[in-house]
Coordinates of N, CA and C in Angstrom, one line a residue:
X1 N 0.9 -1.2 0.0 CA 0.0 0.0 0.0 C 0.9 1.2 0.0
X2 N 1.3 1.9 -1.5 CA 2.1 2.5 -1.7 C 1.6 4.1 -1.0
X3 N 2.0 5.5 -0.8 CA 1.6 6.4 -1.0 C 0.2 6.8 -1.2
X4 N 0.5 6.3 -2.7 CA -1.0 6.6 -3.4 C -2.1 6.3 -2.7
X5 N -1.9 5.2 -2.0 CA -3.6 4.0 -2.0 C -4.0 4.5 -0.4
X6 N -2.9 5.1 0.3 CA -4.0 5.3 1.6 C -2.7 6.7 2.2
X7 N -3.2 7.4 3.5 CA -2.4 8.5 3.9 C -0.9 7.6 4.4
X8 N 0.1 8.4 4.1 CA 1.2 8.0 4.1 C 2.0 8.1 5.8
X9 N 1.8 7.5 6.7 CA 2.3 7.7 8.2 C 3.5 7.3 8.9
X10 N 4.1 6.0 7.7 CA 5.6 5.5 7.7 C 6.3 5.8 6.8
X11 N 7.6 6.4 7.0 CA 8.5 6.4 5.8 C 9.6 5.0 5.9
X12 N 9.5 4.6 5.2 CA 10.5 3.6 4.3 C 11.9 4.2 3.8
X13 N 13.3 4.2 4.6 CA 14.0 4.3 4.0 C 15.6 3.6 3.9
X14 N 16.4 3.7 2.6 CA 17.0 2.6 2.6 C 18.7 3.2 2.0
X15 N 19.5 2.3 2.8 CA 20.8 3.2 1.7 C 21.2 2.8 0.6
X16 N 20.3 2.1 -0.1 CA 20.8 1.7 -1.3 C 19.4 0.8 -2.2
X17 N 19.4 1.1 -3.1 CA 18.2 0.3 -4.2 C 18.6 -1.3 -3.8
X18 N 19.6 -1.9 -3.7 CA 19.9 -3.0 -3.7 C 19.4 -3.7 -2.2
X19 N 19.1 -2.8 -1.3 CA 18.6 -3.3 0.0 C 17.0 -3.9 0.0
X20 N 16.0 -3.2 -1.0 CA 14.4 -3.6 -1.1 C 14.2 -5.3 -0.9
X21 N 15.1 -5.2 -1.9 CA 15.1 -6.9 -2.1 C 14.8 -7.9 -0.3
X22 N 15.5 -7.4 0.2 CA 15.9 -7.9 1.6 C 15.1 -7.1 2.8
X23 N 14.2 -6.3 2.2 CA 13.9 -5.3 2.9 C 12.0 -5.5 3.2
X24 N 11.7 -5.6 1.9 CA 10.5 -5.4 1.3 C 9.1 -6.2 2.5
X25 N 9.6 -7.0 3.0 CA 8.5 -7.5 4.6 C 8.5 -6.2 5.3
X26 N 8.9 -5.6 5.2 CA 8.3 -4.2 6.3 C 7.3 -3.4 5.3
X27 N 7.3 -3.1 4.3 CA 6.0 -2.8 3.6 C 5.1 -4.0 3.4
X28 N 5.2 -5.3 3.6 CA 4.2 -6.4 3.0 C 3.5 -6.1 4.5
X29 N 4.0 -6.3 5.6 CA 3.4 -5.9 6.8 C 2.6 -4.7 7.3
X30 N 3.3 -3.6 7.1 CA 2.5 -2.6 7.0 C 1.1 -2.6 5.9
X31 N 0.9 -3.3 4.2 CA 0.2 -3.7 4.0 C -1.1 -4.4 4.3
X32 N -0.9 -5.6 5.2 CA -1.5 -6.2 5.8 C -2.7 -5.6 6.7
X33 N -2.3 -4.2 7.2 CA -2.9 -3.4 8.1 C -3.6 -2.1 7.4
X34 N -3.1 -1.9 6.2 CA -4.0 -0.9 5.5 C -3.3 0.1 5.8
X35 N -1.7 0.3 6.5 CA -1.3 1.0 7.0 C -0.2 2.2 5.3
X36 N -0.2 3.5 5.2 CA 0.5 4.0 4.0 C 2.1 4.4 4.3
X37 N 2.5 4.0 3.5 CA 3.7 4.4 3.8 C 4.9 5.1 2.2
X38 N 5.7 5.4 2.3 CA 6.6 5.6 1.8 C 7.7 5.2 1.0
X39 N 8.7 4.8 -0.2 CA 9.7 4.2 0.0 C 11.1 5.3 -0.6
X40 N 11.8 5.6 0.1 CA 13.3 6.1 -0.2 C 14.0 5.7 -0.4
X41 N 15.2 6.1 -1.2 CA 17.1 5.9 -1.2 C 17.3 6.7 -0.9
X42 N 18.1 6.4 0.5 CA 19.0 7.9 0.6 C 20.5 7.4 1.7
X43 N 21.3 7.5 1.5 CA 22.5 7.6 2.4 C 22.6 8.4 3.2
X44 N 23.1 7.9 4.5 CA 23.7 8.5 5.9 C 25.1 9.2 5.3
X45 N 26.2 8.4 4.7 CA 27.4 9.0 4.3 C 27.1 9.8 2.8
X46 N 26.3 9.1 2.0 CA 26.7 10.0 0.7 C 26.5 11.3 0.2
X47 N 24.6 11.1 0.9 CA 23.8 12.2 1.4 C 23.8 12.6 2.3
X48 N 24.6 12.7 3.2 CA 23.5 13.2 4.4 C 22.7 14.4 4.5
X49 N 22.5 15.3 3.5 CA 21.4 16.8 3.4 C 20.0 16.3 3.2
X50 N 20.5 15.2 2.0 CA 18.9 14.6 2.0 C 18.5 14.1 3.1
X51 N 19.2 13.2 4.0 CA 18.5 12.7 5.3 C 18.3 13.1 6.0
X52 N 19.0 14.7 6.4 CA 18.7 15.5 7.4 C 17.4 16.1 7.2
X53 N 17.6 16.4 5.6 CA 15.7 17.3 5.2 C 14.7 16.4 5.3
X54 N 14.8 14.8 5.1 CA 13.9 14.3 4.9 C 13.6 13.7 6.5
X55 N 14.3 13.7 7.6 CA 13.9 13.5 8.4 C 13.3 14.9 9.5
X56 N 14.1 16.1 9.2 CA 13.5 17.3 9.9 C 12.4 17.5 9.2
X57 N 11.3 17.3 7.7 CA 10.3 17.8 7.3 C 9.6 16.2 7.7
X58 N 9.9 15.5 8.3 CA 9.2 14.3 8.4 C 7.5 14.4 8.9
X59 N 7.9 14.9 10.0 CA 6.3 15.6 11.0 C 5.6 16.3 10.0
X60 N 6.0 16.9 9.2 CA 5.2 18.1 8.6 C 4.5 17.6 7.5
X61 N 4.9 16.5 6.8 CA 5.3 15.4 5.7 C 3.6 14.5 6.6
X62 N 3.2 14.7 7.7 CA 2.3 13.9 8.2 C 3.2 12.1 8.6
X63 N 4.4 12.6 8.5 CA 4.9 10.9 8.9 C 4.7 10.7 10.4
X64 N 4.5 9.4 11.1 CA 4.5 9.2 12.4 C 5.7 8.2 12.9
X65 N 6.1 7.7 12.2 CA 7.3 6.7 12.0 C 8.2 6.5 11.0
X66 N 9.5 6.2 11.3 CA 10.2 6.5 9.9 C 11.5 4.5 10.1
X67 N 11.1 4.0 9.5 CA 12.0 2.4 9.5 C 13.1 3.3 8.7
X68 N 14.5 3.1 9.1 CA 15.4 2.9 8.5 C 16.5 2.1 8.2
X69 N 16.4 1.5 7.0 CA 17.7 0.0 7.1 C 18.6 0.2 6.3
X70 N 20.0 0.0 6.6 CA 21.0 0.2 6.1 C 22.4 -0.8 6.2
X71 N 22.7 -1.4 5.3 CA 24.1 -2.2 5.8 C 25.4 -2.0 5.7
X72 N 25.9 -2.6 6.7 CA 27.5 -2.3 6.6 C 27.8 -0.9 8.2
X73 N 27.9 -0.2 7.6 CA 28.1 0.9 8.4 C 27.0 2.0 8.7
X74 N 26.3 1.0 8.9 CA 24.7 1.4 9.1 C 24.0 2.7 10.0
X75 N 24.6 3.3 9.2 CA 24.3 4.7 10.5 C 23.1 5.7 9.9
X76 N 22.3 5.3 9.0 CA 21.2 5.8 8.5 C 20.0 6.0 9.8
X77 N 19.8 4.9 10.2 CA 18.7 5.1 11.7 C 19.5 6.7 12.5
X78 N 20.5 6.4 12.7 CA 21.0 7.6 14.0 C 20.9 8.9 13.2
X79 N 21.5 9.1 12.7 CA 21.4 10.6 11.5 C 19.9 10.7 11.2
X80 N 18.9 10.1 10.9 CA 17.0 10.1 10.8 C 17.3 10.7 12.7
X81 N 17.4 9.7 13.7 CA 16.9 9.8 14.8 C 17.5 11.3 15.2
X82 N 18.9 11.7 14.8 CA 19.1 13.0 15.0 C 18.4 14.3 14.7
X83 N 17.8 13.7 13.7 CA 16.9 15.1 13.0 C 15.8 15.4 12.7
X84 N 15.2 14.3 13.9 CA 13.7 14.1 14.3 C 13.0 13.7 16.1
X85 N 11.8 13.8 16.0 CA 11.2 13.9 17.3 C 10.4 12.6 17.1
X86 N 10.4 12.1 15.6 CA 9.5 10.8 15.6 C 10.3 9.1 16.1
X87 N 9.1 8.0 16.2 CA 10.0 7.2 16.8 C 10.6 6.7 15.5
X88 N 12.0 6.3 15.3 CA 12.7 5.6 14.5 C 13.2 3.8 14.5
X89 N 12.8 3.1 13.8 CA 13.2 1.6 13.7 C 14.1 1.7 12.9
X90 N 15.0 1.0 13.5 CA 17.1 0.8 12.7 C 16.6 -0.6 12.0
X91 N 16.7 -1.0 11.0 CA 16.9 -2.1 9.9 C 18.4 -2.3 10.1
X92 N 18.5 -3.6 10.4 CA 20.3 -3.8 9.7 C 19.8 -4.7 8.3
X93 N 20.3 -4.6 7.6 CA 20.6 -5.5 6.5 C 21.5 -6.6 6.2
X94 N 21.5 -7.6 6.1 CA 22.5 -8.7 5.7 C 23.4 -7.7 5.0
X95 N 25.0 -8.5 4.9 CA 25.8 -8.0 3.9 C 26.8 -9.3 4.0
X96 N 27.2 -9.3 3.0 CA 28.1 -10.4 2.2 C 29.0 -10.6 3.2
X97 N 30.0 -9.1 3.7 CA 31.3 -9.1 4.2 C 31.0 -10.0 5.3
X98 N 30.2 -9.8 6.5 CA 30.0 -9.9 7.3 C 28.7 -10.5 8.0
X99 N 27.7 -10.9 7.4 CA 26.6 -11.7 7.3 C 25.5 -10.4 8.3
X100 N 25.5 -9.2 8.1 CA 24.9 -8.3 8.8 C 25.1 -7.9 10.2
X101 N 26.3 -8.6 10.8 CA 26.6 -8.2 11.8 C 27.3 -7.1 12.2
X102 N 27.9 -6.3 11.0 CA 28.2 -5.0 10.9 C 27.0 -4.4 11.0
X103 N 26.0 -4.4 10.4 CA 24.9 -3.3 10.4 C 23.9 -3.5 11.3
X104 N 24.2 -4.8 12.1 CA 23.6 -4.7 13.3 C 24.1 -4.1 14.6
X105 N 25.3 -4.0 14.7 CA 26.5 -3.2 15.7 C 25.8 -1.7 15.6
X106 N 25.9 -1.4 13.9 CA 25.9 -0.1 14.3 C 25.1 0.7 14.3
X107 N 23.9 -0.3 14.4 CA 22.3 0.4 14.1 C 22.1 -0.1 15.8
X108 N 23.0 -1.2 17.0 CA 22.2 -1.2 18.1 C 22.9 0.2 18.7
X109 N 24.5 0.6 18.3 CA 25.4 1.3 19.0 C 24.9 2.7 19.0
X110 N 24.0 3.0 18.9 CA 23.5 4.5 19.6 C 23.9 5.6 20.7
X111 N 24.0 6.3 20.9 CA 24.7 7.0 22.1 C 23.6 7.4 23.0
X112 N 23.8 7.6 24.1 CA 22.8 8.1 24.7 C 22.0 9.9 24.1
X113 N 20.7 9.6 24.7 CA 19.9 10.3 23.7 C 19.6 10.8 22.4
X114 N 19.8 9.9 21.7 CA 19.7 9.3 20.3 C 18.9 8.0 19.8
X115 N 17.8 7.4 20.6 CA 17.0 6.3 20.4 C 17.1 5.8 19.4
X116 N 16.9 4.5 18.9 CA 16.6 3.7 18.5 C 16.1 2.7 17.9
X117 N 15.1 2.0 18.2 CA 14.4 0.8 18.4 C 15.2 0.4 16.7
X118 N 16.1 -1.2 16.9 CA 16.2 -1.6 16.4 C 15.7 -3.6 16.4
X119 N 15.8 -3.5 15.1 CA 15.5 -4.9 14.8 C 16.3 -5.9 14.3
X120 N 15.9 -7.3 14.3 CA 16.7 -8.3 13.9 C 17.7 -8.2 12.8
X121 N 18.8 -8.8 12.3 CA 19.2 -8.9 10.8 C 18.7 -10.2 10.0
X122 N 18.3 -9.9 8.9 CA 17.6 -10.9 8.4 C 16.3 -11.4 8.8
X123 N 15.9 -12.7 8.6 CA 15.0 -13.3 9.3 C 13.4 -12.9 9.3
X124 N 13.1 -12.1 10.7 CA 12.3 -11.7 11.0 C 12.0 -10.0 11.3
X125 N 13.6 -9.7 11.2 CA 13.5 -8.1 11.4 C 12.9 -6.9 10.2
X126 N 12.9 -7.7 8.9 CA 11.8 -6.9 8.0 C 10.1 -6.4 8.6
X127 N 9.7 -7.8 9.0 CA 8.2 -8.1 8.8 C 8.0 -7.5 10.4
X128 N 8.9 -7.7 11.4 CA 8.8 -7.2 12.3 C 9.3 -5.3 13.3
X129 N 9.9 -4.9 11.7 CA 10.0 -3.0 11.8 C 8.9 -2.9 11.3
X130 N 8.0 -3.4 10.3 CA 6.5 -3.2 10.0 C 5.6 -3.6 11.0
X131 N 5.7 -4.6 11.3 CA 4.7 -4.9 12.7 C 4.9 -3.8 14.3
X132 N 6.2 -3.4 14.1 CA 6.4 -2.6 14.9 C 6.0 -1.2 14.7
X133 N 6.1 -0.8 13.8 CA 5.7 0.6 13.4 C 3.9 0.4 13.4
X134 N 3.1 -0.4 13.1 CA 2.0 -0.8 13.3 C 1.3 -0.8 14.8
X135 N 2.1 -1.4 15.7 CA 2.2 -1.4 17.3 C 2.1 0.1 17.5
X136 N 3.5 0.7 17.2 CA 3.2 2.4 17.3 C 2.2 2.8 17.0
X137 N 1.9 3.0 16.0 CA 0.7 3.0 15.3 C -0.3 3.0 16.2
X138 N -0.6 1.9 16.4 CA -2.0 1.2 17.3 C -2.2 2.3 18.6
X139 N -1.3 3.1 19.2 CA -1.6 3.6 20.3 C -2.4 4.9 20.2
X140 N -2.2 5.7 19.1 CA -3.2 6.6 18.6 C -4.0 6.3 17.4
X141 N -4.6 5.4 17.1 CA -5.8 4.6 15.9 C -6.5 3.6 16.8
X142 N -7.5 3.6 17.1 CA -8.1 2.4 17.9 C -8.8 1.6 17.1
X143 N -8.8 1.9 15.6 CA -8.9 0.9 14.3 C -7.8 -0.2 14.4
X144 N -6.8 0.4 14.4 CA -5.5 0.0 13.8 C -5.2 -1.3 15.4
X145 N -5.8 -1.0 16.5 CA -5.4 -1.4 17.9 C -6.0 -2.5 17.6
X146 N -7.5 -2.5 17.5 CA -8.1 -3.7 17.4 C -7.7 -4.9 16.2
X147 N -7.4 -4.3 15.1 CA -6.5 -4.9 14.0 C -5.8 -5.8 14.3
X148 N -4.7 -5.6 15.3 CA -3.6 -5.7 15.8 C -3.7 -7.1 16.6
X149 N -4.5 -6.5 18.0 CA -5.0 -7.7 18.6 C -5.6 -8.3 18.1
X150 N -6.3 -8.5 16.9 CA -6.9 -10.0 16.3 C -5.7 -10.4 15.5
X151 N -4.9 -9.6 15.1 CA -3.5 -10.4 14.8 C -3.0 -11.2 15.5
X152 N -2.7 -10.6 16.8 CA -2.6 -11.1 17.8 C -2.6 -12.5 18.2
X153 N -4.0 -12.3 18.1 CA -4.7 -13.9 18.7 C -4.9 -14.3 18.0
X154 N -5.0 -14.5 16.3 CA -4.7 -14.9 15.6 C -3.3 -16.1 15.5
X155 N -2.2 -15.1 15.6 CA -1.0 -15.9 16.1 C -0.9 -17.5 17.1
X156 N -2.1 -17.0 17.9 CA -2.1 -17.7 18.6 C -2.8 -19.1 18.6
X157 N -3.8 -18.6 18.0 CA -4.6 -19.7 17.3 C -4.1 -20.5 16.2
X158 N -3.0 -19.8 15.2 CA -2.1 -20.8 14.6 C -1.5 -21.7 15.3
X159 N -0.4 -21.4 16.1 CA 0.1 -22.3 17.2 C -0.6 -23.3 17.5
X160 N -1.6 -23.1 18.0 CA -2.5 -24.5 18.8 C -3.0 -24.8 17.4
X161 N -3.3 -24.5 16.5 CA -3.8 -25.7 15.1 C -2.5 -26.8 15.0
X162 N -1.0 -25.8 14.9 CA 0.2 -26.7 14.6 C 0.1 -27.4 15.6
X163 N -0.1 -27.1 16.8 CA 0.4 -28.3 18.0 C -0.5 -29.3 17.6
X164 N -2.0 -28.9 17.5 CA -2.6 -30.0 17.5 C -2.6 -30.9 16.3
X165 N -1.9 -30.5 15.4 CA -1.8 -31.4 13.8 C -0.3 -32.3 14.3
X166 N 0.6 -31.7 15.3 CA 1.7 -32.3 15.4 C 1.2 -33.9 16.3
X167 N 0.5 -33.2 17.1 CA 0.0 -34.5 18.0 C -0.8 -35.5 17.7
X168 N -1.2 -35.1 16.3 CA -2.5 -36.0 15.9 C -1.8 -36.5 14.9
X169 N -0.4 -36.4 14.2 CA 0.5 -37.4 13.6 C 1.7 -38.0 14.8
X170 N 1.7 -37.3 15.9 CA 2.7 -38.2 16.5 C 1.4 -39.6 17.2
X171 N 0.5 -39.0 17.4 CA -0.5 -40.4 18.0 C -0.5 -41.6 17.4
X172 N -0.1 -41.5 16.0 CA -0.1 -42.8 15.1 C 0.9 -43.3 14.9

């Protein structure tokens, strides 16, 4: 749910076109919720004017959250978090050299008063900077809240289907 298709309250951004690929569960998530969002390239090192403007006109922009993932020397989240008042989610990205453990260092290594909220590398940390920005979300939309928790329990009702399929082939 690009821009176009609903008001845009997350920004999506990334330091490189080559990151979507690895990235793109945080908009399938946001998706899922009807939630609008944004997607960018922009560098912490190459640009940083763009990142400064696009994170100081963020609020005004009507954004309420801004994901940013970046690999390697991942300092796109802290430069956003520096030049805004909204909450920020750090993305690390896999990377070749280092299997994302570079861009998870430097997306946890924050200084004080400089927040954060970062996520997994790989895995689960796409679908879940979307789920999280959604969470935020949820606390001013009591649409979006209720959404959430039937996600929620949802979840949970998968579980007990799998247990109970597990147990009804271990019985035999």
């Amino acid at each position: 749910m690009s821009e176009k298709s609903a008001a845009v309250k997350v920004g999506i951004i990334m330091g490189s076109d080559s990151d979507w690929p690895k990235i793109k569960g945080a908009a399938a998530a946001l998706d899922e919720f009807g939630v609008g969002y944004e997607v960018r390239v922009m560098s912490a090192h190459r640009t940083p004017h763009v990142v400064g403007e696009y994170a100081m006109t963020a609020v005004d922009r009507g954004l309420k959250v801004v994901i940013a993932a970046a690999g390697g020397a991942a300092h796109l989240a802290g430069v956003v978090a520096a030049h805004t008042t909204l909450p920020v989610i750090g993305l690390p990205v896999p990377t070749a050299e280092l299997g994302g453990l570079d861009s998870l260092l430097s997306t946890v290594q924050m200084p004080g008063d400089v927040p954060v909220a970062s996520m997994a590398v790989g895995m689960g940390g796409p679908r879940n900077a979307g789920l999280f920005a959604v969470q935020i979300l949820s606390l001013s939309d009591a649409d979006l809240a209720t959404k959430f928790a039937a996600f929620k329990t949802g979840l949970a009702d998968k579980i007990a289907a799998k247990d109970a399929k597990l147990q009804e082939s271990l019985a035999k």
